[in-house]
Amino acid sequence: MAKNTGGGELLPSVDQVTERAINVGYRFDQKLQRWRQGRALQRGDIPTMLAFDGYGSPRYVRALGRVLLKTRSLVAETDDAAESIRGWRSFSSVPYAFAHVNVWLGDHEFHFVADKGGVIDVDLNVSMAPGVHTIYMQAEGSEVTEATVTVVSDQQHLGVVCDVDDTVMVTALPRPLLAAWNSFVANEHARTPTPGMSTMMDRLHRKHPHAPFLYLSTGAWNVAPTLRRFLTRNAYPAGALLLTDWGPTTERWFRSGSQHKVQNLQRLARNFPHVKWILIGDDGQHDPQIYSGFAQRHPESVAAIVIRNLSPAEAVLASGARVSDGHRVTSVPEGFVWIEANDGASISDQLRDAGLL
């Protein structure tokens, strides 16, 4: 996570962080990234600031962005050209580790240092009126870019957290070869929307127009622009993407996608104690366990758990891992709704019966 410099010392250098790392895989990965960053700077790649949509309360705003080093040809591409970029191009740009970033929101100005992946993910201690605001970001040497942040009123008592893979789009992510195809070869035009889910989400948005919509996924920040175009093209409600950074950590060879989701849900419960969330996911990975575990710890923060059941064919592509096949989650507190169905239309019917639509 990026840190506010606050006028004090900056974050440690890449070398210092790498030397302190326990995991040899992390040290190797960081040396590789340092080499890539050095090569990119030598050939004249340009710092590029990507600002992502954020959210917040009247007392704070979560700002999200990323700094990359891009070739001049990539920077010069038009939006139409960007839409046709194959998935692997999302991973070809080099993260700008520990880049200095300026952030402007309303009358406030902040100075941060990005993390080792070039990511800015910070809570800004600002007072903002409920509604949609524009946030501006600039890395040293980059153009100023902008995004929106949605400030949620304290009178808003319902929100929506939705998974992405196999929930709003069919990707069968757990299967390595198909996941690689979707991530590195196919563009968003080749991704298949889940039947009826965008209509169901739109109906939720119309019923609860001031509810925050957040898309919580184990996908990498590299694909954020692609996911945003997919969601927009398929008429999903606007909302912040909460993604992660692939690769080893200082203690683990592979990052925990489940931990990423659990930590973000905990953060929402802490920052929005007055909001009950409709948690939407699928039974191809660990969403039922993650959501039910969160409901047990924070029953006051859950309005409903919605699980999209994968079809038999999708379950095979998803390594056959289905909670509904003998591993049903039953240890959940009373007082909220548990919904399961294969498509958005069936889920909508059950949400309507529960009084949420």
Short mmCIF file of C-alpha atoms in Angstrom, two decimals:
data_model
loop_
_atom_site.label_atom_id
_atom_site.label_comp_id
_atom_site.label_asym_id
_atom_site.label_seq_id
_atom_site.Cartn_x
_atom_site.Cartn_y
_atom_site.Cartn_z
CA MET A 1 0.00 0.00 0.00
CA ALA A 2 1.22 3.47 -0.77
CA LYS A 3 2.17 5.74 2.08
CA ASN A 4 1.78 9.44 2.68
CA THR A 5 5.20 11.05 2.83
CA GLY A 6 3.80 13.63 5.25
CA GLY A 7 6.93 15.71 4.84
CA GLY A 8 9.00 13.02 6.57
CA GLU A 9 11.18 10.20 5.31
CA LEU A 10 10.13 8.38 2.17
CA LEU A 11 9.54 4.68 1.93
CA PRO A 12 12.62 2.44 1.86
CA SER A 13 14.23 1.87 -1.49
CA VAL A 14 13.62 -1.26 -3.57
CA ASP A 15 17.04 -2.57 -2.52
CA GLN A 16 16.30 -2.20 1.20
CA VAL A 17 12.89 -3.87 0.97
CA THR A 18 14.32 -6.70 -1.11
CA GLU A 19 17.17 -7.38 1.30
CA ARG A 20 14.74 -7.55 4.25
CA ALA A 21 12.47 -10.01 2.46
CA ILE A 22 12.34 -13.51 3.87
CA ASN A 23 11.10 -15.23 0.75
CA VAL A 24 13.77 -15.89 -1.90
CA GLY A 25 11.03 -15.82 -4.55
CA TYR A 26 10.15 -12.29 -3.52
CA ARG A 27 13.80 -11.23 -3.72
CA PHE A 28 14.13 -12.71 -7.19
CA ASP A 29 10.88 -11.11 -8.35
CA GLN A 30 11.95 -7.70 -7.07
CA LYS A 31 15.37 -7.91 -8.71
CA LEU A 32 13.65 -8.81 -11.97
CA GLN A 33 11.26 -5.88 -11.64
CA ARG A 34 14.12 -3.55 -10.76
CA TRP A 35 15.96 -4.69 -13.90
CA ARG A 36 12.82 -4.17 -16.02
CA GLN A 37 12.28 -0.72 -14.56
CA GLY A 38 15.90 0.24 -15.23
CA ARG A 39 15.67 -0.94 -18.83
CA ALA A 40 12.38 0.91 -19.33
CA LEU A 41 13.86 4.17 -18.07
CA GLN A 42 16.97 3.74 -20.24
CA ARG A 43 14.91 3.33 -23.41
CA GLY A 44 12.86 6.41 -22.59
CA ASP A 45 9.57 4.92 -21.40
CA ILE A 46 7.18 7.51 -20.01
CA PRO A 47 5.67 7.53 -16.50
CA THR A 48 1.91 7.06 -16.86
CA MET A 49 -0.55 7.67 -14.03
CA LEU A 50 -3.72 5.58 -13.95
CA ALA A 51 -6.39 6.89 -11.60
CA PHE A 52 -9.10 4.41 -10.58
CA ASP A 53 -12.55 5.08 -9.19
CA GLY A 54 -12.67 5.15 -5.39
CA TYR A 55 -15.19 5.42 -2.59
CA GLY A 56 -15.48 6.82 0.90
CA SER A 57 -17.55 8.27 3.72
CA PRO A 58 -18.02 11.89 4.79
CA ARG A 59 -14.85 11.46 6.89
CA TYR A 60 -12.44 9.69 4.55
CA VAL A 61 -11.91 8.69 0.92
CA ARG A 62 -10.12 5.61 -0.40
CA ALA A 63 -7.97 6.70 -3.35
CA LEU A 64 -6.80 4.09 -5.86
CA GLY A 65 -4.32 4.39 -8.73
CA ARG A 66 -1.24 2.94 -10.34
CA VAL A 67 1.94 4.27 -11.94
CA LEU A 68 3.40 2.48 -14.98
CA LEU A 69 6.26 3.03 -17.37
CA LYS A 70 4.90 2.83 -20.91
CA THR A 71 6.51 3.09 -24.32
CA ARG A 72 5.68 6.26 -26.22
CA SER A 73 3.66 4.28 -28.75
CA LEU A 74 1.39 2.86 -26.02
CA VAL A 75 0.92 6.28 -24.43
CA ALA A 76 -0.02 7.76 -27.82
CA GLU A 77 -2.71 5.15 -28.56
CA THR A 78 -6.29 6.40 -28.77
CA ASP A 79 -9.11 5.04 -26.65
CA ASP A 80 -10.43 3.07 -29.64
CA ALA A 81 -7.05 1.46 -30.11
CA ALA A 82 -6.81 0.70 -26.41
CA GLU A 83 -10.12 -1.16 -26.51
CA SER A 84 -8.72 -3.68 -28.98
CA ILE A 85 -5.56 -4.41 -26.99
CA ARG A 86 -5.06 -8.07 -26.28
CA GLY A 87 -4.99 -9.08 -22.64
CA TRP A 88 -1.25 -9.76 -22.55
CA ARG A 89 -0.56 -6.12 -23.36
CA SER A 90 -2.01 -5.27 -19.93
CA PHE A 91 0.97 -7.07 -18.39
CA SER A 92 3.66 -5.66 -20.70
CA SER A 93 3.89 -2.22 -19.09
CA VAL A 94 6.43 -1.93 -16.28
CA PRO A 95 5.25 -0.91 -12.78
CA TYR A 96 7.01 2.21 -11.53
CA ALA A 97 8.03 1.16 -8.02
CA PHE A 98 8.00 3.84 -5.30
CA ALA A 99 6.99 6.59 -7.71
CA HIS A 100 6.12 9.97 -6.18
CA VAL A 101 2.45 10.82 -6.69
CA ASN A 102 0.44 13.99 -6.11
CA VAL A 103 -3.28 13.69 -5.37
CA TRP A 104 -5.88 16.48 -5.43
CA LEU A 105 -9.40 16.13 -4.07
CA GLY A 106 -11.51 19.25 -3.62
CA ASP A 107 -9.35 21.82 -1.88
CA HIS A 108 -6.99 19.18 -0.51
CA GLU A 109 -3.57 18.16 -1.84
CA PHE A 110 -1.64 15.05 -0.82
CA HIS A 111 1.79 13.60 -1.61
CA PHE A 112 2.37 9.86 -1.63
CA VAL A 113 4.90 7.24 -2.62
CA ALA A 114 3.51 4.25 -4.55
CA ASP A 115 4.27 0.74 -3.37
CA LYS A 116 6.65 -1.70 -5.07
CA GLY A 117 4.00 -2.49 -7.70
CA GLY A 118 3.37 1.17 -8.47
CA VAL A 119 -0.01 0.98 -6.70
CA ILE A 120 -1.61 3.82 -4.74
CA ASP A 121 -4.19 2.55 -2.23
CA VAL A 122 -4.62 5.08 0.56
CA ASP A 123 -7.26 6.47 2.88
CA LEU A 124 -7.44 10.26 2.70
CA ASN A 125 -8.56 11.96 5.91
CA VAL A 126 -10.86 14.53 4.34
CA SER A 127 -14.39 15.77 4.94
CA MET A 128 -16.46 15.47 1.77
CA ALA A 129 -20.17 15.82 1.16
CA PRO A 130 -22.02 12.67 0.03
CA GLY A 131 -22.09 12.26 -3.72
CA VAL A 132 -19.68 11.85 -6.63
CA HIS A 133 -16.45 13.87 -6.65
CA THR A 134 -13.52 14.08 -9.06
CA ILE A 135 -10.06 13.10 -7.89
CA TYR A 136 -6.88 14.05 -9.77
CA MET A 137 -3.56 12.19 -9.70
CA GLN A 138 -0.13 12.87 -11.19
CA ALA A 139 3.11 10.98 -10.96
CA GLU A 140 6.40 12.79 -11.41
CA GLY A 141 6.81 13.23 -15.17
CA SER A 142 3.28 12.08 -16.07
CA GLU A 143 0.14 13.83 -17.23
CA VAL A 144 -2.62 14.58 -14.72
CA THR A 145 -5.35 11.93 -14.82
CA GLU A 146 -8.71 11.86 -13.10
CA ALA A 147 -11.28 9.45 -11.72
CA THR A 148 -14.37 9.63 -9.55
CA VAL A 149 -14.86 8.88 -5.88
CA THR A 150 -18.31 8.13 -4.47
CA VAL A 151 -18.83 9.40 -0.93
CA VAL A 152 -21.50 7.34 0.84
CA SER A 153 -23.89 9.12 3.17
CA ASP A 154 -24.20 8.00 6.79
CA GLN A 155 -27.92 7.60 6.06
CA GLN A 156 -27.19 4.94 3.43
CA HIS A 157 -27.70 1.51 4.98
CA LEU A 158 -27.26 -0.87 2.03
CA GLY A 159 -24.33 -1.61 -0.27
CA VAL A 160 -23.30 -4.23 -2.85
CA VAL A 161 -20.03 -6.15 -3.06
CA CYS A 162 -19.70 -8.31 -6.18
CA ASP A 163 -17.10 -10.80 -7.35
CA VAL A 164 -16.02 -10.64 -11.01
CA ASP A 165 -14.73 -13.94 -12.42
CA ASP A 166 -17.52 -16.47 -12.98
CA THR A 167 -19.95 -14.06 -11.33
CA VAL A 168 -20.34 -11.14 -13.75
CA MET A 169 -18.25 -12.71 -16.51
CA VAL A 170 -17.56 -16.34 -17.37
CA THR A 171 -13.81 -16.97 -17.21
CA ALA A 172 -13.37 -20.27 -15.29
CA LEU A 173 -10.40 -18.62 -13.62
CA PRO A 174 -9.11 -21.57 -11.55
CA ARG A 175 -8.17 -23.56 -14.66
CA PRO A 176 -4.62 -22.41 -15.47
CA LEU A 177 -4.68 -22.70 -19.26
CA LEU A 178 -8.06 -21.03 -19.68
CA ALA A 179 -7.14 -18.37 -17.14
CA ALA A 180 -3.97 -17.67 -19.10
CA TRP A 181 -5.96 -17.38 -22.33
CA ASN A 182 -8.45 -14.95 -20.79
CA SER A 183 -5.76 -12.86 -19.12
CA PHE A 184 -3.01 -12.81 -21.70
CA VAL A 185 -4.64 -13.38 -25.11
CA ALA A 186 -8.34 -12.47 -25.27
CA ASN A 187 -9.50 -8.88 -24.99
CA GLU A 188 -12.67 -7.81 -23.22
CA HIS A 189 -14.77 -8.35 -26.39
CA ALA A 190 -14.02 -12.07 -26.09
CA ARG A 191 -15.13 -12.29 -22.46
CA THR A 192 -18.62 -13.69 -21.95
CA PRO A 193 -21.02 -11.88 -19.61
CA THR A 194 -22.89 -14.09 -17.18
CA PRO A 195 -26.54 -14.42 -18.29
CA GLY A 196 -28.88 -11.98 -16.57
CA MET A 197 -26.34 -10.66 -14.04
CA SER A 198 -26.03 -7.16 -15.49
CA THR A 199 -29.83 -6.82 -15.54
CA MET A 200 -30.03 -8.00 -11.93
CA MET A 201 -27.31 -5.54 -10.86
CA ASP A 202 -29.02 -2.72 -12.74
CA ARG A 203 -32.28 -3.49 -10.99
CA LEU A 204 -30.48 -3.37 -7.64
CA HIS A 205 -29.02 -0.01 -8.60
CA ARG A 206 -32.44 1.36 -9.60
CA LYS A 207 -33.99 0.10 -6.36
CA HIS A 208 -31.12 1.51 -4.26
CA PRO A 209 -29.73 4.43 -6.32
CA HIS A 210 -27.42 5.71 -3.57
CA ALA A 211 -25.98 2.32 -2.59
CA PRO A 212 -22.24 1.87 -3.19
CA PHE A 213 -21.29 -0.86 -5.69
CA LEU A 214 -17.84 -2.43 -5.26
CA TYR A 215 -16.28 -5.13 -7.45
CA LEU A 216 -14.01 -7.29 -5.28
CA SER A 217 -11.81 -9.63 -7.30
CA THR A 218 -8.58 -11.59 -6.99
CA GLY A 219 -7.62 -10.28 -10.46
CA ALA A 220 -4.44 -8.25 -10.88
CA TRP A 221 -4.37 -4.46 -11.10
CA ASN A 222 -2.96 -4.92 -14.60
CA VAL A 223 -6.40 -5.77 -15.94
CA ALA A 224 -8.27 -2.90 -14.24
CA PRO A 225 -8.75 -0.88 -17.46
CA THR A 226 -9.95 -4.00 -19.30
CA LEU A 227 -12.39 -4.91 -16.53
CA ARG A 228 -13.70 -1.36 -16.39
CA ARG A 229 -14.43 -1.38 -20.14
CA PHE A 230 -16.11 -4.80 -19.84
CA LEU A 231 -18.36 -3.65 -17.00
CA THR A 232 -19.27 -0.43 -18.80
CA ARG A 233 -19.95 -2.17 -22.12
CA ASN A 234 -22.24 -4.69 -20.43
CA ALA A 235 -24.18 -2.02 -18.48
CA TYR A 236 -23.06 -2.96 -14.97
CA PRO A 237 -23.46 -0.19 -12.35
CA ALA A 238 -20.41 1.99 -11.88
CA GLY A 239 -18.27 1.16 -8.87
CA ALA A 240 -14.73 0.87 -7.57
CA LEU A 241 -12.58 -2.12 -8.52
CA LEU A 242 -10.79 -3.73 -5.58
CA LEU A 243 -8.05 -5.83 -7.17
CA THR A 244 -4.73 -7.20 -5.99
CA ASP A 245 -1.08 -7.46 -7.00
CA TRP A 246 0.07 -10.81 -8.32
CA GLY A 247 3.42 -12.31 -7.47
CA PRO A 248 5.21 -13.45 -4.31
CA THR A 249 5.12 -11.59 -1.01
CA THR A 250 7.91 -11.24 1.55
CA GLU A 251 6.70 -14.44 3.24
CA ARG A 252 4.77 -16.42 0.61
CA TRP A 253 5.47 -17.74 -2.89
CA PHE A 254 1.91 -16.90 -3.98
CA ARG A 255 -0.52 -14.28 -2.78
CA SER A 256 -3.70 -15.43 -1.10
CA GLY A 257 -6.76 -14.39 -3.08
CA SER A 258 -9.00 -15.40 -0.17
CA GLN A 259 -7.00 -13.23 2.22
CA HIS A 260 -7.34 -10.29 -0.19
CA LYS A 261 -11.13 -10.61 -0.10
CA VAL A 262 -11.30 -11.14 3.66
CA GLN A 263 -9.14 -8.08 4.35
CA ASN A 264 -11.24 -5.85 2.09
CA LEU A 265 -14.47 -7.02 3.69
CA GLN A 266 -13.02 -6.35 7.13
CA ARG A 267 -12.06 -2.88 5.94
CA LEU A 268 -15.61 -2.21 4.77
CA ALA A 269 -17.09 -3.37 8.07
CA ARG A 270 -14.71 -1.07 9.95
CA ASN A 271 -15.26 1.99 7.74
CA PHE A 272 -19.02 1.57 7.16
CA PRO A 273 -20.50 0.22 10.42
CA HIS A 274 -23.95 1.48 9.38
CA VAL A 275 -24.04 -0.38 6.04
CA LYS A 276 -25.37 -3.89 5.44
CA TRP A 277 -23.83 -5.47 2.34
CA ILE A 278 -25.31 -7.73 -0.30
CA LEU A 279 -22.37 -10.05 -1.00
CA ILE A 280 -22.46 -11.59 -4.49
CA GLY A 281 -20.12 -14.36 -5.65
CA ASP A 282 -20.05 -17.88 -7.10
CA ASP A 283 -19.44 -21.41 -5.88
CA GLY A 284 -16.47 -22.09 -8.17
CA GLN A 285 -13.89 -20.82 -5.71
CA HIS A 286 -14.18 -19.82 -2.04
CA ASP A 287 -16.84 -17.11 -2.01
CA PRO A 288 -19.39 -19.10 0.05
CA GLN A 289 -16.85 -19.77 2.81
CA ILE A 290 -15.46 -16.22 2.72
CA TYR A 291 -18.86 -14.58 2.83
CA SER A 292 -20.31 -16.89 5.50
CA GLY A 293 -17.19 -16.42 7.63
CA PHE A 294 -17.57 -12.66 7.33
CA ALA A 295 -21.25 -12.97 8.28
CA GLN A 296 -20.35 -14.92 11.39
CA ARG A 297 -17.85 -12.27 12.48
CA HIS A 298 -19.96 -9.28 11.41
CA PRO A 299 -23.65 -10.29 11.25
CA GLU A 300 -24.60 -6.61 11.54
CA SER A 301 -22.80 -5.92 8.23
CA VAL A 302 -24.55 -8.48 6.01
CA ALA A 303 -27.96 -8.08 4.36
CA ALA A 304 -27.74 -11.06 1.98
CA ILE A 305 -25.32 -13.57 0.52
CA VAL A 306 -25.90 -14.32 -3.16
CA ILE A 307 -24.09 -17.29 -4.70
CA ARG A 308 -24.21 -17.98 -8.41
CA ASN A 309 -24.11 -21.76 -8.92
CA LEU A 310 -21.84 -22.79 -11.77
CA SER A 311 -23.31 -25.05 -14.41
CA PRO A 312 -21.83 -28.57 -14.65
CA ALA A 313 -19.73 -27.52 -17.65
CA GLU A 314 -18.48 -24.40 -15.86
CA ALA A 315 -17.71 -26.46 -12.77
CA VAL A 316 -15.49 -28.77 -14.84
CA LEU A 317 -13.62 -25.75 -16.24
CA ALA A 318 -13.29 -24.41 -12.71
CA SER A 319 -11.40 -27.55 -11.66
CA GLY A 320 -14.60 -29.17 -10.45
CA ALA A 321 -14.50 -27.20 -7.20
CA ARG A 322 -18.11 -26.48 -6.31
CA VAL A 323 -19.32 -25.80 -2.81
CA SER A 324 -22.74 -27.13 -3.76
CA ASP A 325 -21.28 -30.58 -4.40
CA GLY A 326 -21.27 -31.86 -0.85
CA HIS A 327 -19.56 -28.88 0.80
CA ARG A 328 -22.52 -26.59 1.44
CA VAL A 329 -21.92 -23.84 3.95
CA THR A 330 -24.50 -24.18 6.71
CA SER A 331 -22.86 -22.39 9.65
CA VAL A 332 -24.30 -18.92 9.05
CA PRO A 333 -26.12 -16.66 11.51
CA GLU A 334 -29.81 -16.02 11.25
CA GLY A 335 -31.31 -12.72 10.19
CA PHE A 336 -30.12 -12.36 6.62
CA VAL A 337 -30.85 -13.91 3.25
CA TRP A 338 -28.92 -16.73 1.54
CA ILE A 339 -29.65 -16.98 -2.20
CA GLU A 340 -28.39 -19.49 -4.76
CA ALA A 341 -29.15 -19.72 -8.49
CA ASN A 342 -27.40 -20.15 -11.82
CA ASP A 343 -28.42 -16.92 -13.56
CA GLY A 344 -29.31 -13.32 -12.86
CA ALA A 345 -33.03 -13.73 -13.56
CA SER A 346 -33.46 -16.43 -10.93
CA ILE A 347 -31.39 -14.42 -8.45
CA SER A 348 -33.56 -11.37 -9.14
CA ASP A 349 -36.71 -13.33 -8.32
CA GLN A 350 -35.28 -14.40 -4.97
CA LEU A 351 -34.04 -10.89 -4.16
CA ARG A 352 -37.53 -9.61 -4.90
CA ASP A 353 -39.06 -12.21 -2.60
CA ALA A 354 -36.62 -11.10 0.10
CA GLY A 355 -37.72 -7.48 -0.29
CA LEU A 356 -34.36 -6.33 -1.70
CA LEU A 357 -35.73 -5.75 -5.22
#
